[in-house]
Short mmCIF file of C-alpha atoms in Angstrom, two decimals:
data_model
loop_
_atom_site.label_atom_id
_atom_site.label_comp_id
_atom_site.label_asym_id
_atom_site.label_seq_id
_atom_site.Cartn_x
_atom_site.Cartn_y
_atom_site.Cartn_z
CA MET A 69 0.06 -0.05 0.16
CA ALA A 70 1.35 3.37 -0.90
CA PRO A 71 2.08 6.00 2.02
CA ALA A 72 -0.95 8.30 1.14
CA ALA A 73 -3.14 5.28 0.67
CA ALA A 74 -2.10 3.80 4.15
CA ALA A 75 -2.82 7.36 5.58
CA SER A 76 -6.15 7.58 3.93
CA ALA A 77 -7.15 4.47 5.38
CA SER A 78 -6.11 5.48 8.78
CA ALA A 79 -8.26 8.72 8.35
CA SER A 80 -11.23 6.91 7.10
CA ALA A 81 -11.14 4.42 9.92
CA TYR A 82 -10.72 7.25 12.41
CA SER A 83 -13.82 9.02 11.00
CA ARG A 84 -15.70 5.89 11.45
CA TYR A 85 -14.51 5.57 14.92
CA ILE A 86 -15.69 9.25 15.85
CA LEU A 87 -19.13 8.49 14.19
CA LEU A 88 -19.59 5.34 16.26
CA LEU A 89 -18.72 7.13 19.51
CA SER A 90 -21.56 9.79 18.78
CA THR A 91 -24.12 7.25 18.12
CA SER A 92 -23.44 4.09 20.51
CA ASP A 93 -25.85 3.60 23.33
CA HIS A 94 -22.82 2.68 25.45
CA GLN A 95 -20.81 5.60 24.75
CA PHE A 96 -20.82 6.66 28.33
CA LEU A 97 -18.46 3.58 29.10
CA LEU A 98 -15.93 5.47 27.09
CA LEU A 99 -15.95 8.79 29.14
CA PRO A 100 -13.26 7.95 31.35
CA VAL A 101 -10.90 7.13 28.54
CA LEU A 102 -11.96 10.32 26.65
CA MET A 103 -11.46 12.58 29.86
CA SER A 104 -8.13 10.94 30.23
CA VAL A 105 -7.14 11.71 26.62
CA VAL A 106 -8.36 15.31 26.86
CA ALA A 107 -6.63 15.76 30.17
CA VAL A 108 -3.24 14.62 28.72
CA LEU A 109 -3.87 16.62 25.41
CA VAL A 110 -4.60 19.76 27.46
CA LEU A 111 -1.43 19.22 29.70
CA GLN A 112 0.70 18.74 26.72
CA LEU A 113 -0.37 21.75 25.08
CA LEU A 114 0.14 23.87 28.06
CA ARG A 115 3.75 22.45 28.54
CA ARG A 116 4.32 23.08 24.87
CA SER A 117 2.98 26.42 25.06
CA SER A 118 5.32 27.29 28.10
CA TRP A 119 8.31 25.69 26.43
CA MET A 120 7.79 27.84 23.13
CA ARG A 121 7.47 31.01 25.21
CA LYS A 122 10.85 30.07 27.15
CA LYS A 123 12.44 29.41 23.91
CA MET A 124 11.20 32.70 22.23
CA ASN A 125 12.32 34.66 25.45
CA ASN A 126 15.61 33.04 25.44
CA SER A 127 16.32 33.61 21.72
CA GLY A 128 15.34 37.43 21.77
CA GLY A 129 17.61 40.50 21.62
CA GLY A 130 20.12 39.23 19.18
CA GLU A 131 20.69 39.62 15.20
CA GLY A 132 18.79 37.00 13.25
CA LYS A 133 16.88 35.94 16.10
CA GLY A 134 12.97 36.15 16.11
CA LEU A 135 9.63 34.28 16.17
CA PRO A 136 9.06 30.67 14.72
CA PRO A 137 7.63 30.75 11.17
CA PRO A 138 3.86 31.43 11.10
CA GLY A 139 1.25 28.76 10.27
CA SER A 140 -1.54 26.65 11.77
CA VAL A 141 -1.56 23.54 13.83
CA GLY A 142 -5.14 22.56 12.79
CA LEU A 143 -7.06 20.24 14.90
CA PRO A 144 -6.25 18.77 18.30
CA LEU A 145 -4.11 15.48 18.12
CA VAL A 146 -4.31 15.05 14.35
CA GLY A 147 -3.23 18.55 13.28
CA GLU A 148 -3.50 19.00 9.60
CA THR A 149 -2.66 15.30 8.79
CA LEU A 150 -6.33 14.80 7.60
CA ARG A 151 -6.06 18.04 5.38
CA LEU A 152 -2.87 16.58 3.87
CA ILE A 153 -4.45 13.14 3.36
CA ALA A 154 -7.56 14.60 1.83
CA ALA A 155 -5.45 16.70 -0.61
CA TYR A 156 -3.36 13.74 -1.73
CA LYS A 157 -6.73 11.95 -2.47
CA THR A 158 -7.45 14.18 -5.14
CA GLU A 159 -5.88 14.43 -8.49
CA ASP A 160 -4.24 17.74 -7.78
CA PRO A 161 -2.69 17.82 -4.17
CA GLU A 162 -0.69 21.00 -4.49
CA PRO A 163 -3.17 23.33 -3.18
CA PHE A 164 -2.31 22.17 0.41
CA ILE A 165 1.06 23.54 0.02
CA ASP A 166 0.25 26.56 -2.42
CA GLU A 167 -2.45 27.69 -0.09
CA ARG A 168 -0.04 27.86 2.98
CA VAL A 169 2.64 29.46 0.92
CA ARG A 170 0.56 32.22 -0.16
CA ARG A 171 -0.91 32.74 3.44
CA HIS A 172 2.58 32.45 5.23
CA GLY A 173 5.38 32.37 2.96
CA ARG A 174 7.69 29.38 1.83
CA LEU A 175 8.59 28.72 5.53
CA PHE A 176 5.56 27.78 7.73
CA THR A 177 4.44 25.86 10.76
CA THR A 178 2.00 23.12 10.61
CA HIS A 179 1.10 19.83 12.46
CA VAL A 180 1.51 16.55 10.81
CA PHE A 181 1.89 12.96 11.57
CA GLY A 182 1.46 13.56 15.29
CA GLU A 183 3.90 16.62 15.84
CA ARG A 184 4.26 20.26 15.24
CA THR A 185 6.52 20.76 12.05
CA VAL A 186 8.27 23.41 10.34
CA PHE A 187 7.40 23.14 6.44
CA SER A 188 10.10 24.44 4.13
CA ALA A 189 9.28 25.23 0.56
CA ASP A 190 12.41 27.48 0.19
CA PRO A 191 15.32 26.15 -1.63
CA GLU A 192 17.77 28.17 0.43
CA PHE A 193 16.51 26.76 3.67
CA ASN A 194 16.43 23.24 2.19
CA ARG A 195 20.15 23.41 1.43
CA VAL A 196 20.80 24.74 5.05
CA VAL A 197 19.04 21.50 6.25
CA LEU A 198 20.80 19.18 3.81
CA GLY A 199 24.38 20.80 4.63
CA GLY A 200 23.69 20.58 8.26
CA GLU A 201 23.37 16.86 8.69
CA GLY A 202 24.98 15.78 11.83
CA ARG A 203 25.72 19.40 12.90
CA SER A 204 22.62 21.57 13.18
CA VAL A 205 19.98 18.86 12.34
CA GLU A 206 19.59 15.18 12.56
CA CYS A 207 17.18 12.35 11.18
CA SER A 208 13.93 12.38 12.66
CA TYR A 209 10.98 10.40 10.91
CA PRO A 210 7.34 9.85 12.08
CA SER A 211 7.05 7.23 14.82
CA SER A 212 5.18 5.08 12.34
CA ILE A 213 8.37 4.54 10.30
CA SER A 214 10.89 4.30 13.15
CA THR A 215 8.80 1.65 15.07
CA LEU A 216 8.34 -0.57 12.11
CA LEU A 217 11.76 -0.36 10.53
CA GLY A 218 13.75 -0.72 13.69
CA ARG A 219 16.22 1.45 15.57
CA HIS A 220 19.34 0.53 13.50
CA SER A 221 17.72 1.28 10.02
CA LEU A 222 19.48 3.65 7.74
CA LEU A 223 16.80 6.27 8.00
CA LEU A 224 17.38 6.63 11.73
CA MET A 225 21.24 6.30 11.85
CA ARG A 226 23.09 9.57 12.68
CA GLY A 227 26.54 10.97 12.47
CA ALA A 228 29.53 9.16 11.24
CA LEU A 229 27.60 5.94 11.05
CA HIS A 230 24.99 7.25 8.83
CA LYS A 231 27.60 8.57 6.52
CA ARG A 232 29.35 5.38 6.33
CA MET A 233 26.33 3.35 5.66
CA HIS A 234 24.88 5.95 3.16
CA SER A 235 28.30 5.66 1.33
CA LEU A 236 28.08 1.97 1.55
CA THR A 237 24.68 1.93 -0.09
CA LEU A 238 25.67 4.26 -2.80
CA THR A 239 28.70 2.32 -3.74
CA ARG A 240 27.01 -1.08 -3.78
CA LEU A 241 23.61 -0.01 -5.49
CA ALA A 242 23.84 3.40 -7.10
CA SER A 243 27.38 4.31 -8.10
CA PRO A 244 28.77 4.30 -11.77
CA ALA A 245 31.24 1.66 -10.61
CA ALA A 246 28.34 -0.58 -9.52
CA ILE A 247 26.71 -0.29 -12.89
CA ARG A 248 29.88 -0.49 -14.89
CA ASP A 249 31.81 -3.38 -12.88
CA SER A 250 29.05 -5.45 -11.38
CA PRO A 251 26.51 -7.72 -12.94
CA LEU A 252 23.76 -5.04 -11.94
CA LEU A 253 22.83 -4.36 -15.37
CA PHE A 254 22.73 -7.91 -16.46
CA HIS A 255 20.49 -8.60 -13.44
CA ILE A 256 18.13 -5.82 -14.36
CA ASP A 257 18.03 -6.89 -18.02
CA ARG A 258 17.27 -10.33 -17.33
CA LEU A 259 14.58 -9.79 -14.73
CA VAL A 260 12.70 -7.20 -17.11
CA GLN A 261 12.85 -9.78 -19.93
CA THR A 262 11.53 -12.64 -17.91
CA THR A 263 8.63 -10.36 -16.62
CA LEU A 264 7.84 -9.42 -20.03
CA ASP A 265 7.95 -12.87 -21.25
CA SER A 266 5.52 -14.09 -18.67
CA TRP A 267 2.66 -11.71 -19.89
CA ALA A 268 0.22 -13.61 -21.81
CA PRO A 269 -0.72 -12.06 -25.17
CA GLN A 270 -3.80 -9.67 -24.97
CA SER A 271 -3.77 -9.97 -21.13
CA ARG A 272 -4.56 -7.09 -18.76
CA VAL A 273 -1.42 -6.06 -16.88
CA LEU A 274 -1.25 -3.83 -13.94
CA LEU A 275 2.11 -2.13 -14.35
CA LEU A 276 2.73 -0.98 -10.92
CA ASP A 277 2.24 -4.34 -9.50
CA GLN A 278 4.68 -5.82 -12.00
CA ALA A 279 7.32 -2.95 -11.30
CA LYS A 280 7.12 -3.70 -7.67
CA LYS A 281 7.67 -7.44 -8.39
CA ILE A 282 10.82 -6.66 -10.47
CA THR A 283 12.07 -4.14 -7.96
CA PHE A 284 11.76 -6.50 -4.95
CA GLU A 285 13.32 -9.28 -6.73
CA LEU A 286 16.26 -7.03 -7.87
CA THR A 287 16.78 -5.63 -4.56
CA VAL A 288 16.68 -9.14 -2.78
CA LYS A 289 19.33 -10.24 -5.42
CA GLN A 290 21.55 -7.32 -4.66
CA LEU A 291 21.15 -7.72 -0.76
CA VAL A 292 21.41 -11.44 -0.47
CA SER A 293 22.24 -12.89 -3.82
CA TYR A 294 18.80 -15.00 -3.94
CA ASP A 295 17.14 -15.46 -7.49
CA PRO A 296 13.34 -15.28 -7.73
CA GLY A 297 11.73 -18.30 -6.45
CA GLU A 298 9.75 -19.60 -3.59
CA TRP A 299 11.85 -18.11 -0.95
CA THR A 300 11.72 -14.40 -2.31
CA GLU A 301 8.08 -14.74 -2.99
CA ALA A 302 7.42 -15.98 0.56
CA LEU A 303 9.43 -12.88 1.91
CA ARG A 304 7.33 -10.63 -0.36
CA ARG A 305 4.20 -11.79 1.08
CA GLU A 306 5.25 -11.17 4.79
CA TYR A 307 6.77 -7.87 3.80
CA LEU A 308 3.39 -6.61 2.13
CA LEU A 309 1.84 -7.03 5.53
CA LEU A 310 4.45 -4.88 7.15
CA ILE A 311 4.56 -2.16 4.63
CA GLU A 312 1.01 -1.10 5.32
CA GLY A 313 1.80 0.62 8.51
CA PHE A 314 3.91 3.32 6.93
CA PHE A 315 3.11 6.98 6.85
CA SER A 316 0.02 6.41 8.81
CA ILE A 317 -1.24 8.61 11.51
CA PRO A 318 0.49 7.47 14.82
CA PHE A 319 -2.69 6.96 16.97
CA PRO A 320 -2.30 5.02 20.01
CA SER A 321 -1.99 1.44 19.56
CA PHE A 322 -5.20 0.57 21.34
CA LEU A 323 -6.96 2.44 18.28
CA SER A 324 -6.23 -0.79 16.52
CA PHE A 325 -8.91 -0.20 13.72
CA THR A 326 -6.31 2.07 11.99
CA THR A 327 -3.76 0.75 9.56
CA TYR A 328 -1.04 1.76 11.79
CA GLY A 329 -2.74 0.55 14.92
CA ARG A 330 -3.10 -2.90 13.28
CA ALA A 331 0.44 -2.87 12.53
CA ILE A 332 1.53 -1.94 15.74
CA LYS A 333 -0.97 -4.59 17.35
CA VAL A 334 0.95 -7.14 15.28
CA ARG A 335 4.19 -5.79 16.64
CA ALA A 336 2.62 -6.17 20.39
CA TRP A 337 1.91 -9.78 19.47
CA GLN A 338 5.57 -10.35 18.82
CA ALA A 339 5.70 -8.35 15.88
CA TRP A 340 4.59 -11.32 13.70
CA ALA A 341 4.99 -9.60 10.27
CA ARG A 342 8.31 -7.89 10.99
CA ARG A 343 9.57 -10.91 12.71
CA LYS A 344 8.87 -13.14 9.82
CA VAL A 345 10.84 -10.83 7.62
CA ALA A 346 13.55 -10.35 9.92
CA GLU A 347 13.77 -14.02 10.68
CA ALA A 348 14.33 -14.67 7.04
CA LEU A 349 17.02 -11.99 6.73
CA ARG A 350 18.72 -13.31 10.11
CA GLU A 351 19.03 -16.90 8.65
CA VAL A 352 20.74 -15.68 5.51
CA ILE A 353 23.19 -13.75 7.69
CA ARG A 354 23.85 -16.71 9.98
CA LYS A 355 24.46 -18.95 7.22
CA ARG A 356 26.79 -16.49 5.58
CA LYS A 357 28.63 -15.87 8.85
CA GLU A 358 29.17 -19.73 8.99
CA GLU A 359 30.36 -19.92 5.51
CA LYS A 360 32.87 -17.13 6.20
CA MET A 361 34.35 -18.87 9.33
CA ARG A 362 34.79 -22.08 7.24
CA GLN A 363 36.71 -20.12 4.62
CA ASN A 364 38.82 -18.32 7.26
CA ASP A 365 39.56 -21.74 8.93
CA ASP A 366 40.48 -23.26 5.56
CA HIS A 367 43.73 -21.68 4.78
CA ASP A 368 44.12 -23.46 1.32
CA ASP A 369 40.86 -21.80 0.02
CA LYS A 370 42.58 -18.96 -1.55
CA GLU A 371 39.75 -18.61 -4.06
CA GLY A 372 37.24 -18.17 -1.36
CA GLN A 373 39.61 -15.70 0.54
CA GLY A 374 39.95 -13.51 -2.40
CA ARG A 375 36.35 -13.66 -3.54
CA ARG A 376 34.98 -10.39 -4.62
CA LYS A 377 32.16 -9.09 -2.29
CA LYS A 378 29.11 -9.99 -4.35
CA ASP A 379 26.25 -8.34 -2.27
CA MET A 380 25.31 -6.29 0.56
CA VAL A 381 25.44 -9.04 3.05
CA ALA A 382 29.07 -9.64 2.03
CA GLU A 383 29.85 -5.93 2.52
CA LEU A 384 28.37 -5.84 5.95
CA LEU A 385 30.25 -8.93 7.25
CA GLU A 386 33.60 -7.38 5.89
CA ALA A 387 33.07 -4.03 7.41
CA GLU A 388 35.43 -2.78 10.02
CA GLU A 389 32.57 -1.69 12.30
CA GLY A 390 31.62 -5.26 13.30
CA PHE A 391 27.88 -4.91 12.99
CA SER A 392 25.63 -6.91 14.96
CA GLU A 393 22.86 -9.30 13.46
CA GLU A 394 20.24 -6.92 14.58
CA GLU A 395 21.99 -3.94 12.84
CA MET A 396 22.45 -5.85 9.76
CA VAL A 397 18.81 -7.12 9.63
CA ASP A 398 17.42 -3.52 10.30
CA PHE A 399 19.83 -1.99 7.52
CA LEU A 400 18.62 -4.66 5.02
CA LEU A 401 15.02 -4.04 5.88
CA ALA A 402 15.38 -0.35 5.35
CA LEU A 403 16.86 -0.88 1.83
CA LEU A 404 14.14 -3.15 1.04
CA VAL A 405 11.61 -0.66 2.14
CA ALA A 406 13.33 2.22 0.35
CA GLY A 407 13.00 0.82 -2.95
CA TYR A 408 9.76 -1.00 -2.94
CA GLU A 409 7.21 2.00 -3.05
CA THR A 410 9.55 4.66 -4.67
CA THR A 411 11.21 2.97 -7.83
CA PRO A 412 8.17 1.11 -9.05
CA THR A 413 6.04 4.18 -8.81
CA ILE A 414 8.63 6.20 -10.69
CA MET A 415 8.77 3.50 -13.43
CA THR A 416 4.93 3.53 -13.71
CA LEU A 417 4.78 7.22 -13.83
CA ALA A 418 7.55 7.64 -16.40
CA VAL A 419 5.49 5.11 -18.53
CA LYS A 420 2.35 7.20 -18.13
CA PHE A 421 4.30 10.57 -18.72
CA VAL A 422 5.91 9.63 -22.07
CA THR A 423 2.65 7.92 -23.25
CA ASP A 424 0.99 11.02 -22.74
CA ASN A 425 3.62 12.87 -24.69
CA PRO A 426 3.83 11.25 -28.13
CA PRO A 427 6.82 13.50 -29.04
CA ALA A 428 8.89 12.32 -26.11
CA LEU A 429 7.82 8.67 -26.76
CA SER A 430 9.23 8.87 -30.22
CA PHE A 431 12.41 10.24 -29.22
CA LEU A 432 12.80 7.80 -26.60
CA ALA A 433 11.99 4.74 -28.87
CA GLU A 434 14.37 5.99 -31.58
CA GLU A 435 17.11 6.37 -29.01
CA HIS A 436 16.76 2.66 -28.07
CA GLU A 437 16.17 1.28 -31.57
CA LYS A 438 19.65 2.82 -32.21
CA ILE A 439 21.25 0.92 -29.30
CA ARG A 440 19.31 -2.32 -30.07
CA ALA A 441 20.58 -2.13 -33.73
CA ARG A 442 24.24 -2.30 -32.64
CA LYS A 443 23.57 -5.60 -31.03
CA LYS A 444 24.60 -8.78 -32.82
CA ASP A 445 22.06 -10.78 -30.86
CA GLU A 446 18.65 -9.49 -30.08
CA MET A 447 18.62 -10.97 -26.59
CA GLU A 448 22.19 -9.59 -25.75
CA PRO A 449 21.77 -7.66 -22.49
CA LEU A 450 22.65 -3.97 -22.20
CA ASP A 451 26.36 -3.04 -20.95
CA TRP A 452 27.87 0.02 -19.75
CA SER A 453 28.40 1.52 -23.29
CA ASP A 454 24.65 1.21 -24.01
CA TYR A 455 23.90 3.03 -20.62
CA LYS A 456 26.10 5.81 -21.62
CA SER A 457 24.24 6.26 -24.97
CA MET A 458 20.94 7.32 -23.38
CA PRO A 459 21.12 11.04 -23.03
CA PHE A 460 17.25 11.59 -23.79
CA THR A 461 16.41 8.60 -21.47
CA GLN A 462 18.37 10.50 -18.54
CA CYS A 463 16.35 13.64 -19.43
CA VAL A 464 13.00 11.62 -19.20
CA ILE A 465 14.23 10.13 -15.93
CA ASN A 466 15.23 13.60 -14.44
CA GLU A 467 11.95 15.10 -15.47
CA THR A 468 9.78 12.25 -14.10
CA LEU A 469 11.74 12.60 -10.81
CA ARG A 470 11.02 16.26 -10.81
CA VAL A 471 7.38 16.01 -11.58
CA ALA A 472 6.48 12.96 -9.50
CA ASN A 473 8.45 13.61 -6.60
CA ILE A 474 8.14 10.19 -5.06
CA VAL A 475 10.48 11.15 -2.24
CA GLY A 476 8.77 14.48 -1.26
CA GLY A 477 11.10 15.60 1.22
CA ILE A 478 12.99 14.61 4.27
CA PHE A 479 12.15 14.86 8.01
CA ARG A 480 14.93 16.25 10.35
CA ARG A 481 15.05 17.63 13.89
CA ALA A 482 17.13 20.64 14.78
CA VAL A 483 19.81 20.04 17.27
CA THR A 484 20.47 23.60 17.82
CA ASP A 485 18.54 26.94 17.25
CA LEU A 486 18.22 27.61 13.51
CA HIS A 487 17.99 31.34 12.42
CA PHE A 488 16.81 32.01 8.76
CA LYS A 489 15.41 35.03 7.34
CA GLY A 490 14.50 36.54 10.50
CA TYR A 491 12.94 33.30 11.91
CA THR A 492 14.13 31.19 14.74
CA ILE A 493 13.33 27.68 14.69
CA PRO A 494 13.98 26.44 18.35
CA LYS A 495 16.14 23.38 19.02
CA GLY A 496 14.08 20.13 19.02
CA SER A 497 11.81 21.48 16.57
CA LYS A 498 10.61 18.94 13.79
CA VAL A 499 11.53 20.14 10.21
CA PHE A 500 10.28 18.87 6.94
CA ALA A 501 12.34 20.25 3.88
CA SER A 502 9.94 19.86 0.91
CA PHE A 503 11.65 18.94 -2.52
CA ARG A 504 8.20 18.68 -4.16
CA ALA A 505 7.34 22.27 -3.26
CA VAL A 506 10.50 23.53 -4.97
CA HIS A 507 10.32 21.39 -7.92
CA LEU A 508 6.70 22.28 -8.63
CA ASP A 509 7.24 26.07 -8.10
CA PRO A 510 6.88 28.27 -11.15
CA GLU A 511 9.52 30.64 -9.52
CA TYR A 512 12.24 28.01 -10.30
CA TYR A 513 10.82 26.03 -13.08
CA GLU A 514 9.16 27.38 -16.24
CA GLU A 515 5.70 25.82 -16.61
CA ALA A 516 6.68 23.67 -13.44
CA ARG A 517 3.77 21.36 -13.49
CA THR A 518 4.22 20.41 -17.24
CA PHE A 519 6.01 17.30 -18.08
CA ASN A 520 8.94 18.50 -20.38
CA PRO A 521 12.20 16.23 -20.51
CA TRP A 522 13.66 18.75 -23.20
CA ARG A 523 14.22 21.29 -20.27
CA TRP A 524 17.10 19.08 -19.11
CA GLN A 525 18.71 19.17 -22.62
CA VAL A 526 19.01 22.91 -22.22
CA TRP A 527 20.37 22.69 -18.70
CA SER A 528 23.11 20.42 -19.67
CA LEU A 529 24.10 22.59 -22.56
CA SER A 530 24.14 25.85 -20.43
#
């Protein structure tokens, strides 16, 4: 389930729950619970109000210091999360951001996913956030993500360890060397070809589902070297149950009617879904550890000793940091999550965008027909030289990423007071740096909400 869909399900269930409270003949039984919730809510609001006044008083009097960015925190407890969800259920979700930018400016305060958050649609401030990693800001994602991923996941790492693991991920999965020197391109080519061959003629194909299947199987191959089969399919079934809880409203776990509540309830019952996925990954790690110990004991096994690291598990086992099993499992799980919703959605939207733009589709087809014409065998896979011969394909990818914005931004928490354009964002504040708001802002892109891959040709020439 996509993040917006999961959150939408949570909102719908919450609405049904409120309706039930207002019509039930036994609603008086819930009064003590409701009174407790209200009491805690009021107490927390008073504490936060007092804390904010102290922060503003302490930050007054100096150059560049001032009030936090203006905005609205919406309804008690849920804030503006329901409005955000409602916006993303429509074909045009941008008015949620546009309205607040017009009212408050490109830096404003809101309340989403259970916490007051400073929202940035300002590219200068976004650069400040990105450049301040580990110094002025640190990773801080909604509890629905941190609880389900595990405390050692890449999203939640900080400081030197985060930089090390981020570098390891890029080197293994996204660097030019990974594409040029590893069998990654071959694996992609083989998986796509196998998937296309499995489609029956004249059959109805759900492209997003097929893209998710390809991405999951490719990621598993790069992480643990398992080919598609019963093991990967069983892992994917368990994983799908786990992924439902992401980006939902963090209601308390006793509200088990929400998607997030169900996921946490499962976690309370020994985290069944996550435990299944973690157990499968842990078993792979243990087998590889045993294999590595046998190779180390066998001094004559020079081929095994000098074997090139072929997947992420091998990289982690060889790392100087000496990661524990739990750390490796959380890290691998985070990489599975990172690619499962984002990459397939981008693939599907790229197909939609070029299909809706016949000139772009014609240019793209011509570029790939030239590459295929150079091949001696029709089934010969793509190689590095082919990859480097796709300038317009890269323009299509760049424009799809800009318009679609699957990763809409990043959550961070200020570890020191941040001063920007006369505003003061107090230490401890949650910050969301929105890439989407910048990418779709006509101030920075001409006809910003129109798919135009040729804009990247102009930029590359300039």
